[in-house]
Coordinates of C-alpha atoms in Angstrom, one line a residue:
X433 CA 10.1 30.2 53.9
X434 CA 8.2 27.3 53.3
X435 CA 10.0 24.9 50.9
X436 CA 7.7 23.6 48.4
X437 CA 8.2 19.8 47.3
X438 CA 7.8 19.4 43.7
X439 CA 5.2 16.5 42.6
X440 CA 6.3 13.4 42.2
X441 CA 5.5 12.1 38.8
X442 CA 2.9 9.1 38.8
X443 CA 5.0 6.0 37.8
X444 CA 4.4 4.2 34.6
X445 CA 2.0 2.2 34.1
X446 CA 3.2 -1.6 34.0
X447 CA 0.5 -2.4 31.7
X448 CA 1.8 -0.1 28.9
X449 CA 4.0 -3.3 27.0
X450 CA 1.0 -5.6 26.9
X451 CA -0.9 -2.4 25.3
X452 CA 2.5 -1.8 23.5
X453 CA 1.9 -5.8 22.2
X454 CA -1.7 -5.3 21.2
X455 CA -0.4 -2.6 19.0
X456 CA 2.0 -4.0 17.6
X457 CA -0.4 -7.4 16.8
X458 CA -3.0 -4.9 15.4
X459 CA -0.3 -3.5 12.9
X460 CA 1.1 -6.7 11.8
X461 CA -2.7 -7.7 11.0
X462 CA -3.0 -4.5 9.2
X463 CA 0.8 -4.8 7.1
X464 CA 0.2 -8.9 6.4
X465 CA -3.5 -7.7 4.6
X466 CA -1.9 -5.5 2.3
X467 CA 0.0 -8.4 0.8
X468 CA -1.8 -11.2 2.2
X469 CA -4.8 -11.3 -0.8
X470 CA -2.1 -11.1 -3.7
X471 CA -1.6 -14.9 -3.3
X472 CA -5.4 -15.1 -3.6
X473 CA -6.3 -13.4 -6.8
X474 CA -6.1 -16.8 -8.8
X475 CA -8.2 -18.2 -6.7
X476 CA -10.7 -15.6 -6.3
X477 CA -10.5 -15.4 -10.3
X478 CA -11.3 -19.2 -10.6
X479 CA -13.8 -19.6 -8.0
X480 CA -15.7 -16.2 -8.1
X481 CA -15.2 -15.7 -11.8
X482 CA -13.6 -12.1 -10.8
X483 CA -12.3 -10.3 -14.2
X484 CA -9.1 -8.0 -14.1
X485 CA -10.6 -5.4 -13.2
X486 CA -12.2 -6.7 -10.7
X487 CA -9.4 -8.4 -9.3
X488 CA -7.6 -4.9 -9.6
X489 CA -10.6 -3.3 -7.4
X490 CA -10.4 -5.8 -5.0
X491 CA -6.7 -4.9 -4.0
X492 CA -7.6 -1.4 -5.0
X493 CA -10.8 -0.3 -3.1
X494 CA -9.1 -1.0 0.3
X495 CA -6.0 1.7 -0.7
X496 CA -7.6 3.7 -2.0
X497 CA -10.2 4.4 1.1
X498 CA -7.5 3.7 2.9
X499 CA -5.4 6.3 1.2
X500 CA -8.6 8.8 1.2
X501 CA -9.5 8.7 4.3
X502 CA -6.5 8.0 6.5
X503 CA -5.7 12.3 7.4
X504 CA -9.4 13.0 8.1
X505 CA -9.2 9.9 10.4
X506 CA -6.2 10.6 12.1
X507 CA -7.6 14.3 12.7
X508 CA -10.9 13.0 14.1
X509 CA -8.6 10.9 16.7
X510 CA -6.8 14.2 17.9
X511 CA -9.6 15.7 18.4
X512 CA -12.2 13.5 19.8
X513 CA -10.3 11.0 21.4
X514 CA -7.4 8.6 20.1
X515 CA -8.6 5.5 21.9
X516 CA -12.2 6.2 20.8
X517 CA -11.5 6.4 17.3
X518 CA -8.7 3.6 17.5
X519 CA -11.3 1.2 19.2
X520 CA -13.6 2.4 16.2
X521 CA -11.2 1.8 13.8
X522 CA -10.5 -1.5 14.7
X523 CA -13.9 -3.0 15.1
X524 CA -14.9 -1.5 11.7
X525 CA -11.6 -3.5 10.2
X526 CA -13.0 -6.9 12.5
X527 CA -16.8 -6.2 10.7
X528 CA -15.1 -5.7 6.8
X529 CA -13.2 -9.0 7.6
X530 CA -16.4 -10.6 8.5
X531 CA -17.9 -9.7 5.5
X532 CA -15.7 -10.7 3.2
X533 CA -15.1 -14.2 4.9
X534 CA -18.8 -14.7 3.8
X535 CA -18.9 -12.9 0.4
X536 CA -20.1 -15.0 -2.7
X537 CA -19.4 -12.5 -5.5
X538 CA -16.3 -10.1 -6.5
X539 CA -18.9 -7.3 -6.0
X540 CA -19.5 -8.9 -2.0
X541 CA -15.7 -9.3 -1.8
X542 CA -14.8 -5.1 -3.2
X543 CA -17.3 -3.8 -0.4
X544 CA -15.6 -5.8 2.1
X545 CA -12.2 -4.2 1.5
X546 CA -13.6 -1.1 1.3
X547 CA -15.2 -1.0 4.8
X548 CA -11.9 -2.9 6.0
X549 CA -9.7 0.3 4.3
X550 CA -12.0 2.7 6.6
X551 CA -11.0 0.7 9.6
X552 CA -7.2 0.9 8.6
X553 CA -7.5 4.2 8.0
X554 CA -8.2 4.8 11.2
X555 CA -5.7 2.4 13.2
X556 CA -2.5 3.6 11.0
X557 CA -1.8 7.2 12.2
X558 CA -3.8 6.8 15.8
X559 CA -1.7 3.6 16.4
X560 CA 1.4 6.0 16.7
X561 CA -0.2 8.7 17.8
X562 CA -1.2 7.3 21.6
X563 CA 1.6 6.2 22.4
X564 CA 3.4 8.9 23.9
X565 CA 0.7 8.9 26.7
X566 CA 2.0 6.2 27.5
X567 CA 5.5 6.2 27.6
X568 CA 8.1 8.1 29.0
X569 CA 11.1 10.1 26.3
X570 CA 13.2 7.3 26.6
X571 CA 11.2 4.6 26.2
X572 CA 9.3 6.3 23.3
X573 CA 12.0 5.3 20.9
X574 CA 11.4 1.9 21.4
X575 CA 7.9 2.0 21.4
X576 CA 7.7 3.9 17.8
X577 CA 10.1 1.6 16.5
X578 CA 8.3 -1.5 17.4
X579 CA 5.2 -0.8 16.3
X580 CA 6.8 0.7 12.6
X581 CA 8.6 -2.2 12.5
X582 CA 5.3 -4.5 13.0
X583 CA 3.8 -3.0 9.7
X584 CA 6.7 -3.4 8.0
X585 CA 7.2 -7.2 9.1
X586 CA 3.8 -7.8 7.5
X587 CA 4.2 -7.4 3.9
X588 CA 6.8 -10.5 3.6
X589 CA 4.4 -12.4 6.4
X590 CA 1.6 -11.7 3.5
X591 CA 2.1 -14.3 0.7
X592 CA 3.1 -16.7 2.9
X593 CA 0.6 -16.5 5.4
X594 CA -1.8 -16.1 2.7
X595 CA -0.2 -19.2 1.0
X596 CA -0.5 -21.4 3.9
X597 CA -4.1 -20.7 4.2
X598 CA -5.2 -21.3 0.7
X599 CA -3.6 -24.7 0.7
X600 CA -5.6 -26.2 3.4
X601 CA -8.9 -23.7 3.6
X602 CA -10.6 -21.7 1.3
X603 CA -9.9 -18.8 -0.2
X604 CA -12.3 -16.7 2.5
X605 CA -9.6 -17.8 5.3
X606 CA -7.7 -14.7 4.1
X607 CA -10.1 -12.9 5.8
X608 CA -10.7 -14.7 8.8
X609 CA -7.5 -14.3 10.5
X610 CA -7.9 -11.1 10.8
X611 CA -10.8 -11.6 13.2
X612 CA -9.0 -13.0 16.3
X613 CA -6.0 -10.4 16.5
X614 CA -8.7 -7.4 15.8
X615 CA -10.6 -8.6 18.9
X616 CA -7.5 -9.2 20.8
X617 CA -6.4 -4.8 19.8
X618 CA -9.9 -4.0 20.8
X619 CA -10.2 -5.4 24.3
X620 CA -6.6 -4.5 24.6
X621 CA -7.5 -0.7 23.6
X622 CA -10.0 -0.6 26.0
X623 CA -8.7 -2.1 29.2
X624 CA -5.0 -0.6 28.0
X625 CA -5.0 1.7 26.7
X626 CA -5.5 5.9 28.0
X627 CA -7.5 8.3 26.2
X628 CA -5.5 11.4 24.9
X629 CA -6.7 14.0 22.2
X630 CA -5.4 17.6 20.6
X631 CA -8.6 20.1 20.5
X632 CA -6.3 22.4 18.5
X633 CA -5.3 20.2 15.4
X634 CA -6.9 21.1 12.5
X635 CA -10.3 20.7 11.8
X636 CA -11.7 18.0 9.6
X637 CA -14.0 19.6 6.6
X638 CA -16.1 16.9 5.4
X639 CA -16.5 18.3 2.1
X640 CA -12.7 18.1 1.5
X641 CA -12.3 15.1 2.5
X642 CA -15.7 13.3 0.4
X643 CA -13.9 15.3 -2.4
X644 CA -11.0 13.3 -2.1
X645 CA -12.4 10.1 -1.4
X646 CA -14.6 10.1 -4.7
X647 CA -12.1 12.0 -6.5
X648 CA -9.5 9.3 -6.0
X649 CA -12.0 7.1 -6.4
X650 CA -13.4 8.1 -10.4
X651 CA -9.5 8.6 -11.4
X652 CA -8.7 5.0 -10.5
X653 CA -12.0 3.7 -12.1
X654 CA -11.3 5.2 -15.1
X655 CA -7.6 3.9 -15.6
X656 CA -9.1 0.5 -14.7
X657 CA -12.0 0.6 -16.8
X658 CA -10.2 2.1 -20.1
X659 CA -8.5 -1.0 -21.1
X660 CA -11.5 -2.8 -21.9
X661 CA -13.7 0.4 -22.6
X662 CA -11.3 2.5 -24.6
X663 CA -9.2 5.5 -23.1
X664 CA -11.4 8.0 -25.4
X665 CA -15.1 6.5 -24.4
X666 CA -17.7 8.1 -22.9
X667 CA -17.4 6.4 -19.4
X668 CA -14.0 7.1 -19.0
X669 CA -14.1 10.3 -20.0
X670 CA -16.7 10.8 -18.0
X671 CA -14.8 9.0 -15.1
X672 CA -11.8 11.6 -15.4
X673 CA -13.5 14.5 -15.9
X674 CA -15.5 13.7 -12.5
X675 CA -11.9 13.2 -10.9
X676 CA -10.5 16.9 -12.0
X677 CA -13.6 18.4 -10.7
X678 CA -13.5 16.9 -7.1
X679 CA -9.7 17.2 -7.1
X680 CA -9.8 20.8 -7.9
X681 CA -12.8 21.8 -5.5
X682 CA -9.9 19.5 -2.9
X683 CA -7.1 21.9 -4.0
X684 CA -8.5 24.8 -4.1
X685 CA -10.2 24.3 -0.5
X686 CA -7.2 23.0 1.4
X687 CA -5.3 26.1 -0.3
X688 CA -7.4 28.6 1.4
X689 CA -7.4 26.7 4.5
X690 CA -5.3 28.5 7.7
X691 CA -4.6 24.9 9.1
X692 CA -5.4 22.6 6.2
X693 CA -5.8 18.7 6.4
X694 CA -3.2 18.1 3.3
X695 CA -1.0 21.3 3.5
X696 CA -0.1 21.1 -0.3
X697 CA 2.3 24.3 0.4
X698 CA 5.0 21.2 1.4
X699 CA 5.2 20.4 -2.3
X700 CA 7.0 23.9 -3.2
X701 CA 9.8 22.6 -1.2
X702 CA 12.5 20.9 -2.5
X703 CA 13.3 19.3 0.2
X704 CA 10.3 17.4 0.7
X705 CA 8.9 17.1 -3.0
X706 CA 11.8 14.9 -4.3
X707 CA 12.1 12.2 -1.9
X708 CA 8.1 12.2 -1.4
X709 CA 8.5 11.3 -5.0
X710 CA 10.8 9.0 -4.6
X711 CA 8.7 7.3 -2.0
X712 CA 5.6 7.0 -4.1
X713 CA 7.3 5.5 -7.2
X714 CA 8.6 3.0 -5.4
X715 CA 5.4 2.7 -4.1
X716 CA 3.8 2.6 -7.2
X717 CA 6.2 -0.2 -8.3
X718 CA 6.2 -2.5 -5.6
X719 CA 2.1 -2.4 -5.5
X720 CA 2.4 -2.9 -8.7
X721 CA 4.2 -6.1 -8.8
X722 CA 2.4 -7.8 -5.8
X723 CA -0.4 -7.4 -8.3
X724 CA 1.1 -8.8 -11.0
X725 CA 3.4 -11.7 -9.6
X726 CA 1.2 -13.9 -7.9
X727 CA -1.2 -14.5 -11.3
X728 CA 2.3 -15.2 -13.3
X729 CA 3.5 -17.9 -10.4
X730 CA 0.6 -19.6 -10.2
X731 CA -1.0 -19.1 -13.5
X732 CA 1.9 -19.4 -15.7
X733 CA 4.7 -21.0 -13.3
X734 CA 2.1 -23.7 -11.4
X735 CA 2.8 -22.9 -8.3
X736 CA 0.6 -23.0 -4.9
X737 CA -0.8 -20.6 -3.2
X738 CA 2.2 -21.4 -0.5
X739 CA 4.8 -21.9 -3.3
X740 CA 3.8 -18.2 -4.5
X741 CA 4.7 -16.8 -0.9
X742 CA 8.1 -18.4 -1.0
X743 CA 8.9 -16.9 -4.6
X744 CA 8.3 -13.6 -3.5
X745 CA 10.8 -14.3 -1.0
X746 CA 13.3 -13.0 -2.5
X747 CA 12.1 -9.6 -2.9
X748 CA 11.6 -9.1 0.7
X749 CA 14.8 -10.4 2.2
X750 CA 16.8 -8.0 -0.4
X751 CA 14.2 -4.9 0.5
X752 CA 14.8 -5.6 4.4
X753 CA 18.9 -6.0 4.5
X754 CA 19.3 -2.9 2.2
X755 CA 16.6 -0.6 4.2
X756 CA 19.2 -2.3 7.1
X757 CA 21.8 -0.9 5.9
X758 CA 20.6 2.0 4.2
X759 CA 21.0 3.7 7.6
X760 CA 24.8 3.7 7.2
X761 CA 25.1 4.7 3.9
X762 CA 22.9 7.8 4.4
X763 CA 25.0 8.7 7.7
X764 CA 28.3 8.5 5.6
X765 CA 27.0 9.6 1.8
X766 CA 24.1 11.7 2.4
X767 CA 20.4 11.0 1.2
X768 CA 20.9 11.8 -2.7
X769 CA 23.4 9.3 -3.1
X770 CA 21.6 6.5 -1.6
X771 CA 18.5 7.3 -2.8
X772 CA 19.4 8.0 -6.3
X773 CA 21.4 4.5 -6.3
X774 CA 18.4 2.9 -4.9
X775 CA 16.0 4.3 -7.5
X776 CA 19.3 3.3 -10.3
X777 CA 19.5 -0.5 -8.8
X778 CA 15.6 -0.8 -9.3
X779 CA 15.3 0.5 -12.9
X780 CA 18.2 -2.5 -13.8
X781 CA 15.9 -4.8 -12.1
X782 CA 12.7 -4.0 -13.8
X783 CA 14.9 -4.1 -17.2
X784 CA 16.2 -7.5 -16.3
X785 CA 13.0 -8.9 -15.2
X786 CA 11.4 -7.7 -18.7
X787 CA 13.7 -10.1 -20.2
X788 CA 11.3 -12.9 -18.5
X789 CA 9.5 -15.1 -21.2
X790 CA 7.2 -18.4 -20.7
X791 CA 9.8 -20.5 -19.9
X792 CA 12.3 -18.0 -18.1
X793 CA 13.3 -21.3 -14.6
X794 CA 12.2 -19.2 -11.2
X795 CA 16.5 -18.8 -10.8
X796 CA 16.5 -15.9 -13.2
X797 CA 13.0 -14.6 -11.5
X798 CA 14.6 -14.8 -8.1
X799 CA 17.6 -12.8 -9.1
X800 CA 16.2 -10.0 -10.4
X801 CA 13.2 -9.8 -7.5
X802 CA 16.2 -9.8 -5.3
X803 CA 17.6 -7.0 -7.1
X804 CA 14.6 -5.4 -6.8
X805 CA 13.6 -5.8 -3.5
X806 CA 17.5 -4.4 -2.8
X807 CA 16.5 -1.3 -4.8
X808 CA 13.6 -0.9 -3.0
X809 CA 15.5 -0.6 0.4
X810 CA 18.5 1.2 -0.1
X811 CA 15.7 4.3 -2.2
X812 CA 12.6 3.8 0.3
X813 CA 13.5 4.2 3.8
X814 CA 16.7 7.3 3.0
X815 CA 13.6 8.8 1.1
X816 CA 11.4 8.8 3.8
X817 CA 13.7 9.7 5.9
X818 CA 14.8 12.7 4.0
X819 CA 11.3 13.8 3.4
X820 CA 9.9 13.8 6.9
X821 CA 13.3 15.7 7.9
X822 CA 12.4 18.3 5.2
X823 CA 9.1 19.4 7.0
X824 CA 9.2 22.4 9.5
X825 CA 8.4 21.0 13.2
X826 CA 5.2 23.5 13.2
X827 CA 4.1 21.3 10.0
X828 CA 5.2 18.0 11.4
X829 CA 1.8 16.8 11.6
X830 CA 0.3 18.0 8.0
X831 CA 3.5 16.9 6.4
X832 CA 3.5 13.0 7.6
X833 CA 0.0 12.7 7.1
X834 CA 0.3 14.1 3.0
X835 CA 3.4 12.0 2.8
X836 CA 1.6 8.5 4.1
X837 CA -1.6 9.9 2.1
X838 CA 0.7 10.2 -1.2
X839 CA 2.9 6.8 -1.1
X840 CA -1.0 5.4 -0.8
X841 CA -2.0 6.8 -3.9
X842 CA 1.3 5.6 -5.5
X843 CA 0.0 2.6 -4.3
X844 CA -3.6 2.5 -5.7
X845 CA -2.1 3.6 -9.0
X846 CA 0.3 1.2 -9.2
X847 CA -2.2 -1.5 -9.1
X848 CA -4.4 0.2 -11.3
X849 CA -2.5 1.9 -14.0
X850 CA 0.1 -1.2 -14.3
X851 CA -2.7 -3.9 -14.0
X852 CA -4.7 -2.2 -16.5
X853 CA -1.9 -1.7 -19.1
X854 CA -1.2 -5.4 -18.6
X855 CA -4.3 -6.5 -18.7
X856 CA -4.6 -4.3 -22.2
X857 CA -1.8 -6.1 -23.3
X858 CA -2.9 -9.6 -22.7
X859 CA -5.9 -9.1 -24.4
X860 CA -3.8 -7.9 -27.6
X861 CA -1.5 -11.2 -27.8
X862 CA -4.3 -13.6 -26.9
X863 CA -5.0 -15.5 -30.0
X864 CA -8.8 -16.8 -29.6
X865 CA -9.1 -17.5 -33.4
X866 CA -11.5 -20.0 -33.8
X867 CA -13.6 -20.2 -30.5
X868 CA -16.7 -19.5 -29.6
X869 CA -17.7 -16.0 -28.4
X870 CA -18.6 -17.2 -25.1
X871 CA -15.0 -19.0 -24.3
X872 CA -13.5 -16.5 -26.4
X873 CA -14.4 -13.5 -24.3
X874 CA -13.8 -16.0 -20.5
X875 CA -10.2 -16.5 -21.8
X876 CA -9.7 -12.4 -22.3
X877 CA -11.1 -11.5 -18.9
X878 CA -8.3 -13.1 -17.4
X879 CA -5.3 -16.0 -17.9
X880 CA -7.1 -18.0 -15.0
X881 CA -10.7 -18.0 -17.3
X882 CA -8.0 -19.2 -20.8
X883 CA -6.5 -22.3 -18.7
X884 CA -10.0 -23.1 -17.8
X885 CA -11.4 -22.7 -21.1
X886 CA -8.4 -24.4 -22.2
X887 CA -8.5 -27.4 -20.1
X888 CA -12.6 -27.5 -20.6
X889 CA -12.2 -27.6 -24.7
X890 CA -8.6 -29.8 -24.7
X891 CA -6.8 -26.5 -26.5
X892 CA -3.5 -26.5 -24.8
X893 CA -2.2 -24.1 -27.8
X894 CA -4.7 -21.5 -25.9
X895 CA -3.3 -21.8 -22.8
X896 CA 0.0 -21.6 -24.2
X897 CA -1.0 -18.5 -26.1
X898 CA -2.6 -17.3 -22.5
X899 CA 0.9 -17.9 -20.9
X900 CA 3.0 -15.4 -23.4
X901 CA 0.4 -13.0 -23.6
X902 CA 0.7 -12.4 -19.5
X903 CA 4.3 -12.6 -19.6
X904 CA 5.1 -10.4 -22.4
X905 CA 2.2 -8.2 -20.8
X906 CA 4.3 -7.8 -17.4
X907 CA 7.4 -7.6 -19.3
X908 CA 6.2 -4.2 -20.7
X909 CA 5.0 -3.4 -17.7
X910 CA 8.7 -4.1 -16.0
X911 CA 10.0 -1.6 -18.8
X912 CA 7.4 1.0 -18.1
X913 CA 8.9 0.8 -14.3
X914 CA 12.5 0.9 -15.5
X915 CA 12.2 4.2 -17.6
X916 CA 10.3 5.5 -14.3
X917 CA 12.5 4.6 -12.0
X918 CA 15.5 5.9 -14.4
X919 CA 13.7 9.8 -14.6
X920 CA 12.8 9.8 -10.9
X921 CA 17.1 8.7 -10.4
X922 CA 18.0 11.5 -12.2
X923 CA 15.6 14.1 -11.0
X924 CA 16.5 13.1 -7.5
X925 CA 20.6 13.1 -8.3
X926 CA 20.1 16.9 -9.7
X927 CA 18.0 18.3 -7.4
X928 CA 17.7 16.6 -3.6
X929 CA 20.1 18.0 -1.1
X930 CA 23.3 16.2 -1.1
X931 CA 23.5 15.3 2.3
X932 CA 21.5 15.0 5.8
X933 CA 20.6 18.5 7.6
X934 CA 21.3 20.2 4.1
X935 CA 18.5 22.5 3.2
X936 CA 17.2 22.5 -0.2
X937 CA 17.1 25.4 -2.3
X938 CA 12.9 26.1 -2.5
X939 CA 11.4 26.1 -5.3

């Protein structure tokens, strides 16, 4: 008998950590721009005369393509090649951040997001998904971890490289630097990277997926729009009645669907429902106040674009020690404990914070951002964690991808539903008795257009009224998030299972 000599597997490729480094630079790029424009807003509202709710689109139009289209994307890379679409995804990011370095108007600027959200879209879930061609088991650890941990190393990176730009360039310099590390994942994809695909993963049905692209899309227009249109006028209506259309024609599709795109069957389970939740309001929240902080720092606080960065600070360094140590908790309490806490720590923040006024020194701001940001951890990563172990391996795929698609949409609603209500607000306590139509109606589109209208017509009593308007604004904003935060903590103390490898009870 002829003894047969097993193949000898092809060693790794030594290239595979400078590919591994081009991801992870591609990711940071992608993590820093959902932060990075915050800091810009006041500058984009001053210099491009952009209104609330166009400032609110502006963050808002790249989530929510980003959150649309992100599962159809990733699908598309499974089955016609990762690298393909990856390379795609990538150079459509480098062309949006082209645009909007030479935009002149908020409408220029809202387009450019929204073609940079497509090209997100596509690097987020293929950026993971090639690399196990290119690793080995035990180095795929690693690899996974770096390149999560390079998104998630972007959103403090944000403000401040954000800040540091605006101080010394102009406001389009946000966009810029994206340019260079988008070329540098591109050539790196292609010399770098292999090409891997899955014919079997589910199919991508355009209809579906234009359904929820443009149903997302009219529900976030109309909670943006109603605070300046009405909640009951025509436009609005009209706005959420288009929404619950293309939503249900989305539902009803993906129901009937063997091997849907968003397997909406996950929800019935316990054990993936209540820390998705969980997730997406603290989503929702954090979006939210990356909206709303930068406008009261520089606006009402006179900081720099820099300064703002630094403020926000504190936020970050308390979300990253307790997702740190969040880990050990979980491992020793279980999930609902440490989630629940988390979700208990952030409703006192927002409480505290609503006690900010006009005058409130940045002390009190930085203690109850750091309380925040420590809420944030110690309920965000457990939940996440807890979620993605509550999906069956068969649904592994499905499941991550309507998990990242729903914290997205947490995320495009926070902007949008707390941005409009403050902005609804503002308009309320502005008093513009005595001005001129004109300047009266520049000082409600935003607090940016009262200081200017202040300083251009010597009415410091304006801006001052500008000033408590915007800050009692957020505070019932802050409130809205604390009472939130408080029913999500005690849905998720009664019903997620008490600790890790613990099946829920199904709905």
């Amino acid at each position: 008998m002829v003894a047969v000599t097993p193949p000898v597997a092809a060693p790794p490729d030594p290239r595979r950590w400078w590919a591994l480094g081009a991801l992870v630079a591609s990711m940071l790029v992608l993590g820093f721009d959902l932060t990075i424009l915050n800091v810009a807003l006041p500058a984009l509202a001053g210099q491009l005369g952009a209104g609330t709710g166009e400032l609110q689109w502006i963050v808002d139009s790249y989530v929510v393509v980003f959150a649309a289209l992100m599962l159809p994307a990733g699908l598309l890379g499974d089955r016609y090649g990762r690298r393909r679409m990856l390379v795609a995804g990538l150079a459509v990011f480098l062309a949006g951040s082209l645009g909007g370095t030479l935009a002149d108007s908020p409408a220029l600027v809202i387009a450019a997001r929204s073609v940079m959200g497509l090209g997100a879209a596509l690097v987020v879930p293929l950026g993971l998904s090639v690399l196990p061609s290119m690793f080995g088991e035990e180095e795929r650890g690693k690899a996974v971890a770096a390149v999560s941990a390079a998104m998630a190393a972007g959103l403090p990176l944000g403000p401040l490289v954000g800040g540091l730009l605006l101080d010394h360039y102009w406001w389009g310099s946000v966009f810029l630097i994206n340019v260079p590390m988008a070329a540098l994942g591109i050539a790196a994809c292609l010399l770098l990277l292999p090409e891997s695909r899955d014919p079997s993963s589910p199919r991508v049905d355009p209809l579906s997926a234009a359904c929820s692209a443009l149903g997302l899309g009219a529900l976030v227009l109309g909670v943006i729009e109603a605070p300046e249109r009405g909640w009951t006028s025509a436009p609005v209506l009209g706005a959420f009645a288009v929404a619950a259309v293309l939503l249900t024609v989305l539902v009803r599709r993906q129901c009937r669907e063997t091997r849907p795109m968003l397997d909406l069957g996950l929800l019935a389970r316990r054990a993936f429902l209540f820390p998705t939740l969980a997730a997406t309001l603290g989503t929702f929240v954090f979006s939210g106040l990356l909206f709303l902080l930068p406008v009261y720092f520089q606006e009402v606080g006179g900081a720099d674009a820099f300064g703002t960065g630094l403020r926000l600070l504190p936020m970050m360094a308390g979300l990253m020690v307790s997702a740190r140590a969040s880990t050990a908790l979980v491992a020793r309490l279980g999930a609902r404990p440490v989630v629940t806490a988390g979700l208990a720590v952030l409703s006192c923040a927002a409480l505290l914070g609503s006690r900010t006024g006009p005058g409130t020194g940045y002390g009190f701001t930085a203690l109850w951002l750091t309380v925040a940001g420590l809420g944030f951890g110690l309920a965000m990563v457990p939940a996440m964690d807890a979620a993605l172990g509550g999906i069956p391996a068969e649904q592994a795929g499905s499941g991550s991808g309507l998990l990242m698609t729903l914290r997205q949409v947490g995320a495009a609603f926070g902007i949008a539903l707390l941005g409009s209500l403050a902005a609804g607000a503002y308009r309320d306590g502005l008093d513009t008795t005595g001005l001129p139509a004109p300047a009266a109606g520049a000082a409600r589109e935003s607090v940016s257009g009262a200081h200017a209208v202040a300083e251009r017509l010597g009415l410091a009593g304006l801006a001052r009224s500008a000033d408590a308007a915007y800050v009692a604004g957020m505070g019932r904003i802050l409130l809205v998030c604390a009472l939130a935060a408080l029913l999500t903590a005690v849905l998720t103390a009664l019903l997620l299972p008490g600790r890790r490898g613990v099946p829920a009870p199904e709905a």
